Amino acid sequence: MTRRDPHSYADDTQAQTDSFALTARVDFATQTIAAEVTLVFHAPASGRLDLDTRDLTIESVHDALGRALAFAVHPPEPFLGARLAIELAGPTPSVRIRYRTSPEASALQWLEPAQTLGGARPFLFSQCQAIHARSLVPLQDTPRLRVRYTAELAFPRELVAVMAAADRGRRDDGALAVHRFEMPQPIPPYLFAFAIGDLASRDLSPRCRVWAEPGLVDAAAYEFAGVEAMIGAAESLFGPYDWERFDILTMPPSFPYGGMENPRLTFLTPTVITGDRSLVSVVAHELAHSWTGNLVTNANAEHFWLNEGFTMYAERRITEALEGADMAALSAALGRRELDESFERFADRPAMTKLRTHHEGIDPDECYSLVPYEKGYMFLCAIEAAVGREAFSRWLRDYLATFRFGAITTEDFEAHLEAALPGALAAANARAWLDGEGLPATAATPRSARLDAIEALGGAVPSPAVTAAWSATEWALYLESVPRPAPEATCRALDAEFHLTASTNHDILVPWLVLALKSGYLAVTPRVEQVLAAVGRMKYLRPLYTALAAEPRTRELAATVFAQHRDAYHPIARQMVETVLRPK
Ligand code: BES
Ligand code: ZN
């Protein structure tokens, strides 16, 4: 057996899926999906076929001739799920599997009407990265194997379905709507995605449309109006946009991530809708994945930095092109701070601070951190500094063109860079970056005049004249620079002057609440509770729960608040908070 992905049962010596056709009937009452999928192979195959599944009930398996095939669902392993072993009786070009998903499917969150903005209709969405596609479809759930697909979803006709795929039309049939989609470009399975709910849309440009609940769609259209300019900037940096459309779906507040780069339809947390376009770098990030991640994909989660480190680099190049080098430098400076927090979190597991990691026996959700993002970014900057921006940009375009629609490892990256720019790896100290823990001694510290101005404050309360021109990034940098515990007088002065507790920009609000909690300024706890009740984005949940749990006076509150909202959180966020609150 030849398994090359520690998170998949897919076997290189067996049939490989080229495309699949899915028909699925979505039942909100039982929170299950009854489905049939036909996996079509690159070439007719026989013998054993191992697929990934998780919490699926497999009802039957047939081959292309309609013969029932013997199959076995093996006992589930933690986080990997259960191997579905199928015996292909004779050469067959495809297999057809009839199955049902479980209400516990880890890729799905089923929201009650009360958990939506409108409050009248339920909502369902998928989140497959890193290894949750297998709880929706039995397949070879490894990014090494790209697939095209068609999907036909049946669901209550008063709802709207969207998918990270091309729209092939909807027809209503009695109480049900049947909506067809097709993904013509081959994708890694973790990019399979859809959502069903009360959705409206606005066109932003011929290739960009924003979707949101009707009550939010105009605000979303305003917030993301600059997206076409972003695509233009990205295309001039990285080459043509290969996915035809770039639509955006504004998610319900429980969405656990800032964004998810589902191709043709990026999913975004509603917390980026601030009314002042101050957090649109998340859009730049997900757009950048259209090249780094979706076109050139990590072969498995051990090489995740190839997805996220490259995307941070690409995101900041887009920011630099549209908003100037200063703004990109501020974003990098904030990333540098957050990287230190991740290093602290992994103090007892330093192997997780390497870029090239080993994931045998490791749950990718559990070890998710900003290390592959920010350390990966810094490494690419180190290479850029060694060879110069022009040579680096040229190499990057060539790298993207070479591995387009492929899946690669860190070793593939090294070989490509070494061939194109001999000596660049050594000059950038690549070994230390890739295989060393923490940061190499040679790591450069990002600098900018605006950052210096913040640091010069030394945590003192700034004057409103100074902060008037601050971006959200500058606020976050300032708040994180205030030594903690800060004196109560400082907390009170900050809040009185800048009304931070009332801020609706979570990138400012949450760093403020964390500073306040860590300073024992407990006047903010009702607001903390409010945020934890309203928002499921892990970037905010993690530091807030961590700060509550660290302080004896609020430790109980952390447990109480979690017990109250646990069921409303996404399964992945729930697992993360449980880890944070688990006694060490
Ligand atoms: N692909 C990630 C989200 C993700 C990573 C989901 C791993 C599941 C497993 C996405 O592109 C991302 O990085 N989101 C960030 C955005 C930020 C860096 C601008 C987030 O969610 O915070
Ligand atoms: Zn990303």
Coordinates of C-alpha atoms and ligand atoms in Angstrom, one line a residue:
M1 CA 0.0 0.0 0.0
T2 CA 1.3 3.4 -0.9
R3 CA -0.2 6.2 1.1
R4 CA 1.4 9.5 0.5
D5 CA -0.9 11.7 2.6
P6 CA -1.0 11.0 6.4
H7 CA -4.6 12.3 6.4
S8 CA -6.0 10.0 3.7
Y9 CA -6.5 6.4 2.9
A10 CA -6.1 7.1 -0.8
D11 CA -3.6 4.7 -2.2
D12 CA -1.4 5.5 -5.2
T13 CA -1.5 2.0 -6.6
Q14 CA -5.3 2.0 -6.9
A15 CA -7.9 3.6 -9.2
Q16 CA -7.7 7.4 -9.1
T17 CA -10.9 9.6 -9.3
D18 CA -11.0 12.0 -12.2
S19 CA -14.4 13.4 -11.6
F20 CA -17.6 12.8 -9.6
A21 CA -21.3 13.4 -10.1
L22 CA -23.3 14.0 -7.0
T23 CA -27.0 14.1 -6.4
A24 CA -28.0 15.1 -2.9
R25 CA -31.3 15.7 -1.1
V26 CA -30.9 18.0 1.8
D27 CA -33.2 17.5 4.8
F28 CA -33.2 20.2 7.4
A29 CA -35.6 18.3 9.6
T30 CA -33.2 15.4 10.2
Q31 CA -30.1 17.4 9.5
T32 CA -29.0 14.8 7.0
I33 CA -28.2 14.5 3.3
A34 CA -29.3 11.5 1.3
A35 CA -27.0 11.2 -1.7
E36 CA -25.6 9.2 -4.5
V37 CA -22.2 9.8 -5.9
T38 CA -20.6 8.3 -9.0
L39 CA -16.8 8.4 -8.9
V40 CA -15.4 8.3 -12.4
F41 CA -11.8 7.0 -12.7
H42 CA -9.0 8.2 -15.0
A43 CA -9.0 4.7 -16.5
P44 CA -11.1 1.6 -15.9
A45 CA -9.8 -0.1 -12.8
S46 CA -10.3 -3.3 -10.8
G47 CA -9.1 -4.6 -7.4
R48 CA -9.4 -2.8 -4.2
L49 CA -10.4 0.9 -3.8
D50 CA -9.9 2.7 -0.5
L51 CA -11.9 5.8 0.1
D52 CA -12.1 8.3 3.0
T53 CA -15.4 8.6 4.9
R54 CA -16.4 10.1 8.2
D55 CA -19.7 9.4 9.9
L56 CA -21.3 8.3 6.6
T57 CA -23.8 5.5 6.3
I58 CA -23.0 3.6 3.2
E59 CA -26.1 1.9 1.7
S60 CA -24.9 0.4 -1.5
V61 CA -22.0 0.3 -4.0
H62 CA -22.4 -0.6 -7.7
D63 CA -20.1 -0.6 -10.6
A64 CA -20.7 0.9 -14.1
L65 CA -22.4 -2.4 -15.2
G66 CA -24.9 -2.1 -12.3
R67 CA -23.2 -5.0 -10.4
A68 CA -23.5 -4.7 -6.6
L69 CA -19.9 -4.5 -5.1
A70 CA -18.7 -5.9 -1.8
F71 CA -17.5 -3.2 0.6
A72 CA -16.5 -2.8 4.2
V73 CA -16.5 0.3 6.4
H74 CA -13.6 -0.1 8.7
P75 CA -13.7 1.1 12.3
P76 CA -13.2 4.9 12.5
E77 CA -9.8 6.3 13.5
P78 CA -9.7 9.6 15.5
F79 CA -10.1 12.6 13.1
L80 CA -9.3 10.5 10.0
G81 CA -12.6 8.8 9.9
A82 CA -13.4 5.3 8.5
R83 CA -11.8 3.6 5.5
L84 CA -14.3 2.4 3.0
A85 CA -12.8 -0.5 1.2
I86 CA -14.6 -1.5 -2.0
E87 CA -13.8 -4.6 -4.1
L88 CA -14.1 -3.8 -7.8
A89 CA -15.2 -7.1 -9.2
G90 CA -13.8 -6.5 -12.7
P91 CA -12.5 -3.5 -14.7
T92 CA -15.0 -0.6 -14.3
P93 CA -14.7 3.0 -15.3
S94 CA -16.7 4.2 -12.3
V95 CA -18.5 3.2 -9.0
R96 CA -21.8 4.5 -7.7
I97 CA -22.2 4.9 -4.0
R98 CA -25.5 5.5 -2.3
Y99 CA -25.1 6.9 1.2
R100 CA -26.4 9.2 4.0
T101 CA -24.6 11.9 6.0
S102 CA -24.8 12.1 9.8
P103 CA -26.2 15.1 11.7
E104 CA -22.7 15.2 13.2
A105 CA -21.0 15.6 9.7
S106 CA -17.9 17.7 10.6
A107 CA -18.1 19.6 7.3
L108 CA -21.5 20.9 7.9
Q109 CA -23.1 23.4 10.2
W110 CA -26.9 23.4 10.3
L111 CA -28.3 26.7 11.6
E112 CA -31.7 27.2 13.1
P113 CA -33.6 30.2 11.8
A114 CA -32.8 32.0 15.1
Q115 CA -29.1 31.7 14.3
T116 CA -29.5 33.8 11.1
L117 CA -29.9 37.5 10.6
G118 CA -33.3 37.3 9.2
G119 CA -34.5 34.8 11.8
A120 CA -37.1 33.2 9.5
R121 CA -35.2 30.5 7.5
P122 CA -32.6 27.8 8.4
F123 CA -29.1 27.9 6.9
L124 CA -26.7 25.2 6.0
F125 CA -23.1 25.5 4.9
S126 CA -20.0 23.4 4.4
Q127 CA -16.4 23.9 5.4
C128 CA -14.2 21.1 4.1
Q129 CA -10.6 22.2 4.7
A130 CA -8.6 20.5 5.9
I131 CA -10.1 17.0 5.9
H132 CA -13.9 17.3 6.3
A133 CA -15.0 16.6 2.7
R134 CA -15.1 12.9 3.6
S135 CA -18.0 13.6 6.0
L136 CA -20.0 14.8 3.0
V137 CA -18.9 12.6 0.1
P138 CA -17.0 9.3 0.2
L139 CA -13.9 10.0 -1.8
Q140 CA -10.1 10.1 -2.0
D141 CA -9.8 13.1 0.3
T142 CA -6.3 14.3 -0.4
P143 CA -5.3 17.5 -2.2
R144 CA -2.9 15.4 -4.3
L145 CA -5.8 14.2 -6.4
R146 CA -7.8 16.9 -8.2
V147 CA -11.3 16.2 -9.3
R148 CA -14.0 17.9 -11.4
Y149 CA -17.6 17.5 -10.4
T150 CA -21.2 18.1 -11.1
A151 CA -23.7 18.4 -8.2
E152 CA -27.4 18.4 -8.1
L153 CA -28.9 19.6 -4.8
A154 CA -32.5 19.2 -3.8
F155 CA -33.7 21.4 -0.9
P156 CA -36.8 23.3 0.2
R157 CA -37.9 25.7 -2.6
E158 CA -38.1 28.8 -0.4
L159 CA -34.3 28.6 0.0
V160 CA -31.4 29.5 -2.3
A161 CA -28.4 27.3 -3.0
V162 CA -24.9 28.6 -3.9
M163 CA -21.9 26.5 -4.7
A164 CA -18.2 27.0 -5.3
A165 CA -18.9 26.0 -8.9
A166 CA -20.5 27.2 -12.1
D167 CA -24.3 27.7 -11.9
R168 CA -26.1 25.3 -14.3
G169 CA -29.7 26.3 -13.4
R170 CA -32.5 25.6 -11.0
R171 CA -35.9 24.2 -11.4
D172 CA -38.6 24.0 -8.8
D173 CA -40.4 20.7 -8.4
G174 CA -43.3 20.7 -5.9
A175 CA -42.0 21.7 -2.4
L176 CA -38.4 21.2 -3.6
A177 CA -36.0 23.1 -5.7
V178 CA -33.3 21.2 -7.6
H179 CA -30.2 23.2 -8.4
R180 CA -27.4 22.0 -10.7
F181 CA -23.8 23.1 -10.5
E182 CA -20.7 22.1 -12.3
M183 CA -17.0 22.6 -11.4
P184 CA -15.2 22.4 -14.7
Q185 CA -11.7 23.1 -13.3
P186 CA -10.1 20.3 -11.3
I187 CA -10.0 21.0 -7.6
P188 CA -8.6 19.4 -4.5
P189 CA -11.5 17.9 -2.5
Y190 CA -11.1 20.4 0.4
L191 CA -12.4 23.1 -2.0
F192 CA -15.8 21.5 -2.4
A193 CA -18.3 23.9 -0.9
F194 CA -21.9 25.0 -0.9
A195 CA -24.4 26.9 1.2
I196 CA -28.2 26.9 1.3
G197 CA -30.3 29.6 3.0
D198 CA -32.2 32.9 2.6
L199 CA -29.8 34.6 0.2
A200 CA -29.9 37.6 -2.0
S201 CA -27.2 38.9 -4.4
R202 CA -25.8 42.1 -5.9
D203 CA -23.5 42.3 -8.9
L204 CA -20.3 44.2 -8.3
S205 CA -18.8 43.7 -11.8
P206 CA -19.3 41.3 -14.7
R207 CA -17.4 38.6 -12.9
C208 CA -18.1 39.4 -9.2
R209 CA -21.3 39.0 -7.3
V210 CA -21.8 39.2 -3.6
W211 CA -24.3 37.0 -1.8
A212 CA -25.6 37.5 1.7
E213 CA -28.8 37.3 3.7
P214 CA -31.2 40.0 2.3
G215 CA -30.7 42.3 5.4
L216 CA -27.0 42.4 4.9
V217 CA -26.5 42.3 1.1
D218 CA -26.4 46.1 0.5
A219 CA -23.8 46.6 3.3
A220 CA -21.8 43.7 1.8
A221 CA -22.0 45.2 -1.7
Y222 CA -20.6 48.5 -0.3
E223 CA -17.9 46.8 1.7
F224 CA -16.6 44.7 -1.2
A225 CA -17.1 47.2 -4.0
G226 CA -13.3 47.3 -4.6
V227 CA -13.0 43.6 -5.5
E228 CA -12.6 44.1 -9.2
A229 CA -9.7 46.4 -8.6
M230 CA -8.2 43.8 -6.4
I231 CA -8.5 41.1 -9.1
G232 CA -6.9 43.5 -11.6
A233 CA -4.0 44.1 -9.2
A234 CA -3.6 40.4 -8.5
E235 CA -3.6 39.6 -12.2
S236 CA -0.9 42.0 -13.0
L237 CA 1.2 40.5 -10.2
F238 CA 0.5 36.8 -10.6
G239 CA -0.9 36.2 -14.1
P240 CA -4.5 35.7 -15.4
Y241 CA -7.3 34.8 -13.1
D242 CA -8.1 31.2 -14.0
W243 CA -11.5 30.6 -12.3
E244 CA -13.8 32.8 -14.5
R245 CA -15.9 34.2 -11.6
F246 CA -14.9 35.6 -8.2
D247 CA -18.1 35.7 -6.2
I248 CA -18.3 36.3 -2.4
L249 CA -20.7 34.6 0.0
T250 CA -21.1 36.5 3.3
M251 CA -21.5 33.8 5.9
P252 CA -23.6 33.7 9.1
P253 CA -21.7 34.9 12.2
S254 CA -20.9 31.4 13.3
F255 CA -18.5 30.9 10.4
P256 CA -15.3 29.8 12.1
Y257 CA -12.8 31.4 9.8
G258 CA -12.2 34.9 8.5
G259 CA -12.5 33.6 5.0
M260 CA -12.3 30.4 2.9
E261 CA -11.0 30.5 -0.6
N262 CA -13.6 28.2 -2.1
P263 CA -13.0 28.6 -5.9
R264 CA -15.4 30.9 -7.7
L265 CA -17.2 31.6 -4.4
T266 CA -15.1 32.8 -1.5
F267 CA -16.8 32.5 1.9
L268 CA -16.3 35.4 4.3
T269 CA -17.1 36.1 7.9
P270 CA -19.7 38.9 8.3
T271 CA -17.3 40.5 10.8
V272 CA -15.4 42.0 7.8
I273 CA -18.4 44.1 7.1
T274 CA -17.5 47.2 9.2
G275 CA -19.0 49.9 7.0
D276 CA -15.6 51.4 6.3
R277 CA -13.9 48.8 4.2
S278 CA -11.1 48.6 6.8
L279 CA -10.9 44.8 6.9
V280 CA -11.0 44.0 3.2
S281 CA -7.5 42.5 3.3
V282 CA -9.3 39.3 4.1
V283 CA -10.8 39.5 0.6
A284 CA -7.3 40.1 -0.8
H285 CA -6.1 37.0 1.0
E286 CA -8.8 34.7 -0.3
L287 CA -8.5 36.1 -3.8
A288 CA -4.7 35.5 -3.6
H289 CA -5.5 31.8 -2.9
S290 CA -6.9 31.7 -6.5
W291 CA -3.2 31.4 -7.4
T292 CA -1.4 30.2 -4.3
G293 CA -3.4 27.3 -2.9
N294 CA -6.1 26.7 -5.5
L295 CA -3.9 26.7 -8.6
V296 CA -0.7 25.5 -6.8
T297 CA -1.8 23.3 -3.9
N298 CA 0.0 21.7 -1.0
A299 CA 0.2 18.0 -1.6
N300 CA -0.9 17.4 2.0
A301 CA -1.2 19.3 5.2
E302 CA 2.5 18.8 6.0
H303 CA 3.2 21.4 3.4
F304 CA 0.4 23.8 4.4
W305 CA 2.9 26.7 4.4
L306 CA 3.0 26.5 0.6
N307 CA -0.7 27.5 0.7
E308 CA -0.8 30.0 3.5
G309 CA 2.8 31.4 3.5
F310 CA 2.6 32.1 -0.2
T311 CA -0.9 33.6 0.2
M312 CA 0.2 36.0 2.9
Y313 CA 3.0 37.1 0.6
A314 CA 0.6 37.5 -2.3
E315 CA -2.0 39.2 -0.1
R316 CA 0.5 41.8 1.1
R317 CA 1.7 42.4 -2.5
I318 CA -1.9 43.2 -3.4
T319 CA -2.2 45.5 -0.4
E320 CA 1.0 47.2 -1.4
A321 CA -0.2 47.7 -4.9
L322 CA -3.6 49.2 -3.8
E323 CA -2.9 50.9 -0.5
G324 CA 0.9 51.4 -0.5
A325 CA 3.9 49.9 1.1
D326 CA 3.2 51.4 4.5
M327 CA -0.1 49.5 4.9
A328 CA 1.6 46.2 3.8
A329 CA 4.4 46.8 6.3
L330 CA 1.8 47.4 9.1
S331 CA 0.1 44.2 8.2
A332 CA 3.4 42.3 8.3
A333 CA 4.3 43.9 11.6
L334 CA 1.0 42.7 13.1
G335 CA 1.6 39.3 11.7
R336 CA 5.0 39.2 13.3
R337 CA 3.4 39.9 16.7
E338 CA 0.8 37.2 16.2
L339 CA 3.6 34.8 15.1
D340 CA 5.2 35.2 18.6
E341 CA 1.8 34.3 20.2
S342 CA 1.7 31.1 18.1
F343 CA 5.3 30.3 19.2
E344 CA 4.2 30.7 22.8
R345 CA 1.2 28.5 22.3
F346 CA 3.5 25.8 20.9
A347 CA 6.1 26.1 23.7
D348 CA 5.6 22.5 24.6
R349 CA 5.4 21.3 21.0
P350 CA 8.2 23.1 19.2
A351 CA 8.0 20.8 16.2
M352 CA 4.8 22.6 15.3
T353 CA 6.8 25.8 14.7
K354 CA 8.7 24.3 11.7
L355 CA 7.4 25.1 8.2
R356 CA 8.0 21.5 7.0
T357 CA 6.1 19.4 9.5
H358 CA 5.3 15.8 10.2
H359 CA 1.6 15.1 10.6
E360 CA 1.4 11.3 11.2
G361 CA -1.2 11.0 14.0
I362 CA -1.9 14.7 14.1
D363 CA -5.2 16.4 13.6
P364 CA -4.7 19.3 11.2
D365 CA -7.5 21.3 12.9
E366 CA -5.8 20.9 16.3
C367 CA -2.4 22.2 15.2
Y368 CA -3.8 25.1 13.1
S369 CA -1.9 28.2 13.8
L370 CA -0.4 31.3 12.1
V371 CA 3.1 29.7 11.9
P372 CA 2.7 28.5 8.3
Y373 CA 1.2 31.9 7.5
E374 CA 3.6 34.3 9.1
K375 CA 6.8 32.3 9.2
G376 CA 6.1 31.2 5.7
Y377 CA 5.6 34.8 4.7
M378 CA 8.9 35.9 6.4
F379 CA 10.8 33.1 4.7
L380 CA 9.5 34.2 1.2
C381 CA 10.6 37.8 2.1
A382 CA 14.0 36.4 3.1
I383 CA 14.3 34.9 -0.4
E384 CA 13.1 38.0 -2.0
A385 CA 15.7 40.0 0.0
A386 CA 18.4 37.6 -1.1
V387 CA 17.6 37.7 -4.9
G388 CA 15.9 41.1 -5.2
R389 CA 12.3 41.9 -5.8
E390 CA 12.4 41.7 -9.6
A391 CA 14.0 38.3 -9.8
F392 CA 11.7 37.0 -7.1
S393 CA 8.6 38.2 -8.8
R394 CA 9.7 36.6 -12.1
W395 CA 10.4 33.4 -10.3
L396 CA 7.0 33.5 -8.5
R397 CA 5.2 33.8 -11.8
D398 CA 7.1 31.0 -13.3
Y399 CA 6.5 28.8 -10.2
L400 CA 2.7 29.5 -10.5
A401 CA 2.7 28.7 -14.2
T402 CA 4.8 25.6 -13.8
F403 CA 2.7 24.0 -11.1
R404 CA -0.7 25.3 -12.2
F405 CA -3.5 22.9 -11.3
G406 CA -1.0 20.7 -9.5
A407 CA -0.2 19.7 -6.0
I408 CA 3.4 20.0 -4.7
T409 CA 5.6 19.4 -1.7
T410 CA 8.2 21.6 0.0
E411 CA 10.8 19.5 -1.9
D412 CA 9.2 20.4 -5.2
F413 CA 9.3 24.1 -4.2
E414 CA 13.0 23.8 -3.3
A415 CA 13.9 22.1 -6.5
H416 CA 12.1 24.6 -8.6
L417 CA 13.7 27.6 -6.8
E418 CA 17.2 26.1 -6.9
A419 CA 16.9 25.4 -10.6
A420 CA 15.6 28.9 -11.4
L421 CA 17.8 30.9 -9.0
P422 CA 20.8 28.8 -8.0
G423 CA 22.1 29.6 -4.6
A424 CA 18.9 31.4 -3.5
L425 CA 18.0 28.8 -0.9
A426 CA 21.3 28.9 0.7
A427 CA 21.5 32.7 0.6
A428 CA 18.1 32.9 2.4
N429 CA 19.1 30.3 5.0
A430 CA 16.3 28.0 3.8
R431 CA 17.2 25.0 5.9
A432 CA 16.8 26.9 9.1
W433 CA 13.5 28.4 7.9
L434 CA 12.0 25.1 6.7
D435 CA 13.3 22.6 9.2
G436 CA 14.3 24.7 12.2
E437 CA 12.0 25.6 15.1
G438 CA 11.0 29.2 15.8
L439 CA 12.7 31.8 13.7
P440 CA 16.3 31.7 12.3
A441 CA 18.7 34.2 13.9
T442 CA 19.0 35.8 10.5
A443 CA 15.2 36.7 10.4
A444 CA 14.7 40.4 9.5
T445 CA 12.4 42.6 11.5
P446 CA 9.8 44.4 9.4
R447 CA 10.0 48.2 9.9
S448 CA 8.0 51.2 8.9
A449 CA 7.6 54.8 10.0
R450 CA 4.1 54.2 11.1
L451 CA 5.1 51.3 13.2
D452 CA 7.9 53.3 14.8
A453 CA 5.3 55.9 15.7
I454 CA 3.2 53.4 17.5
E455 CA 6.2 51.8 19.3
A456 CA 7.4 55.3 20.4
L457 CA 4.2 55.6 22.4
G458 CA 5.5 52.8 24.6
G459 CA 1.9 51.9 25.5
A460 CA 1.0 55.4 26.7
V461 CA -2.5 56.7 25.9
P462 CA -2.2 58.4 22.5
S463 CA -3.9 61.7 21.7
P464 CA -6.9 61.7 19.5
A465 CA -5.0 63.9 17.0
V466 CA -2.6 61.0 16.6
T467 CA -5.2 58.2 16.3
A468 CA -7.5 60.1 14.0
A469 CA -5.7 58.7 11.0
W470 CA -5.1 55.2 12.4
S471 CA -6.2 52.2 10.4
A472 CA -7.6 49.1 12.2
T473 CA -4.2 47.5 11.9
E474 CA -2.5 50.4 13.7
W475 CA -5.1 50.2 16.5
A476 CA -4.5 46.5 16.8
L477 CA -0.7 47.0 16.8
Y478 CA -1.0 49.8 19.4
L479 CA -3.3 47.7 21.7
E480 CA -1.0 44.7 21.5
S481 CA 2.0 47.0 22.3
V482 CA 0.5 48.1 25.6
P483 CA 2.4 46.3 28.4
R484 CA 0.0 44.1 30.4
P485 CA -1.3 44.2 33.0
A486 CA -2.0 47.9 32.1
P487 CA -2.9 50.1 35.1
E488 CA -6.6 50.5 35.6
A489 CA -6.3 54.2 34.9
T490 CA -4.8 53.5 31.5
C491 CA -7.7 51.2 30.6
R492 CA -10.3 53.6 31.9
A493 CA -8.6 56.5 30.0
L494 CA -8.4 54.5 26.7
D495 CA -12.1 53.5 26.9
A496 CA -13.3 57.0 27.9
E497 CA -11.3 58.6 25.1
F498 CA -11.9 56.1 22.3
H499 CA -15.0 54.2 23.3
L500 CA -13.2 50.9 22.5
T501 CA -15.7 48.7 24.3
A502 CA -18.3 50.1 21.9
S503 CA -16.3 49.4 18.8
T504 CA -18.0 47.3 16.2
N505 CA -14.7 46.6 14.4
H506 CA -13.7 43.2 15.9
D507 CA -10.1 43.6 14.8
I508 CA -9.9 46.6 17.2
L509 CA -12.5 45.4 19.7
V510 CA -11.0 42.0 20.4
P511 CA -7.4 43.2 21.0
W512 CA -8.9 45.8 23.3
L513 CA -11.0 43.3 25.3
V514 CA -8.0 41.0 25.6
L515 CA -5.8 43.8 26.9
A516 CA -8.6 44.8 29.4
L517 CA -9.1 41.2 30.6
K518 CA -5.4 40.7 31.0
S519 CA -5.2 43.9 33.0
G520 CA -8.1 42.9 35.3
Y521 CA -10.3 45.7 33.9
L522 CA -13.4 43.6 34.3
A523 CA -15.8 46.4 33.3
V524 CA -15.6 44.9 29.8
T525 CA -16.9 41.4 30.7
P526 CA -20.5 42.0 29.6
R527 CA -19.1 43.1 26.2
V528 CA -16.9 40.0 26.1
E529 CA -19.9 37.9 26.7
Q530 CA -21.8 39.7 24.0
V531 CA -19.0 39.0 21.5
L532 CA -18.8 35.3 22.5
A533 CA -22.5 35.0 22.0
A534 CA -22.6 36.7 18.6
V535 CA -19.5 35.6 16.8
G536 CA -18.0 32.2 16.0
R537 CA -14.8 33.3 14.2
M538 CA -12.0 31.4 15.9
K539 CA -9.6 34.4 15.5
Y540 CA -11.8 36.1 18.1
L541 CA -12.9 33.2 20.2
R542 CA -9.5 31.8 20.9
P543 CA -7.9 34.9 22.5
L544 CA -11.0 35.9 24.4
Y545 CA -11.5 32.4 25.9
T546 CA -7.8 32.2 26.6
A547 CA -7.8 35.5 28.5
L548 CA -11.0 34.6 30.4
A549 CA -9.5 31.3 31.4
A550 CA -6.2 32.7 32.5
E551 CA -7.7 35.1 35.1
P552 CA -9.0 33.4 38.3
R553 CA -11.8 35.9 38.6
T554 CA -13.2 35.1 35.1
R555 CA -12.2 31.4 34.8
E556 CA -15.7 30.2 35.8
L557 CA -17.3 32.6 33.5
A558 CA -15.4 31.1 30.6
A559 CA -16.9 27.7 31.3
T560 CA -20.4 29.1 31.8
V561 CA -20.3 31.2 28.6
F562 CA -19.0 28.3 26.6
A563 CA -21.7 25.9 28.0
Q564 CA -24.3 28.5 27.0
H565 CA -23.1 28.9 23.4
R566 CA -21.4 25.6 22.7
D567 CA -24.2 24.3 20.5
A568 CA -24.3 27.4 18.4
Y569 CA -20.6 27.2 17.6
H570 CA -19.3 25.5 14.5
P571 CA -18.0 22.0 15.4
I572 CA -14.4 23.1 14.6
A573 CA -14.7 26.2 16.8
R574 CA -16.2 24.1 19.6
Q575 CA -13.3 21.7 19.5
M576 CA -10.8 24.6 19.6
V577 CA -12.5 26.2 22.7
E578 CA -12.6 22.8 24.4
T579 CA -8.8 22.6 24.0
V580 CA -8.3 26.1 25.3
L581 CA -10.5 25.4 28.4
R582 CA -9.1 22.0 29.1
P583 CA -7.1 22.1 32.4
K584 CA -3.4 21.7 31.6
Ligands
BES1 N1 -7.8 28.5 4.0 C1 -7.8 29.4 5.1 C2 -8.8 28.9 6.1 C3 -8.6 27.5 6.6 C4 -7.3 27.1 6.9 C5 -9.7 26.7 6.8 C6 -7.2 25.8 7.4 C7 -9.5 25.4 7.3 C8 -8.2 24.9 7.6 C9 -8.1 30.8 4.7 O1 -7.6 31.2 3.5 C10 -7.5 31.7 5.7 O2 -6.3 31.7 5.8 N2 -8.3 32.5 6.4 C11 -7.8 33.4 7.4 C12 -7.8 34.8 6.7 C13 -6.7 35.7 7.2 C14 -5.3 35.2 7.2 C15 -6.8 37.0 6.3 C16 -8.7 33.4 8.6 O3 -9.7 32.7 8.6 O4 -8.4 34.1 9.6
ZN2 ZN -5.5 31.4 3.7

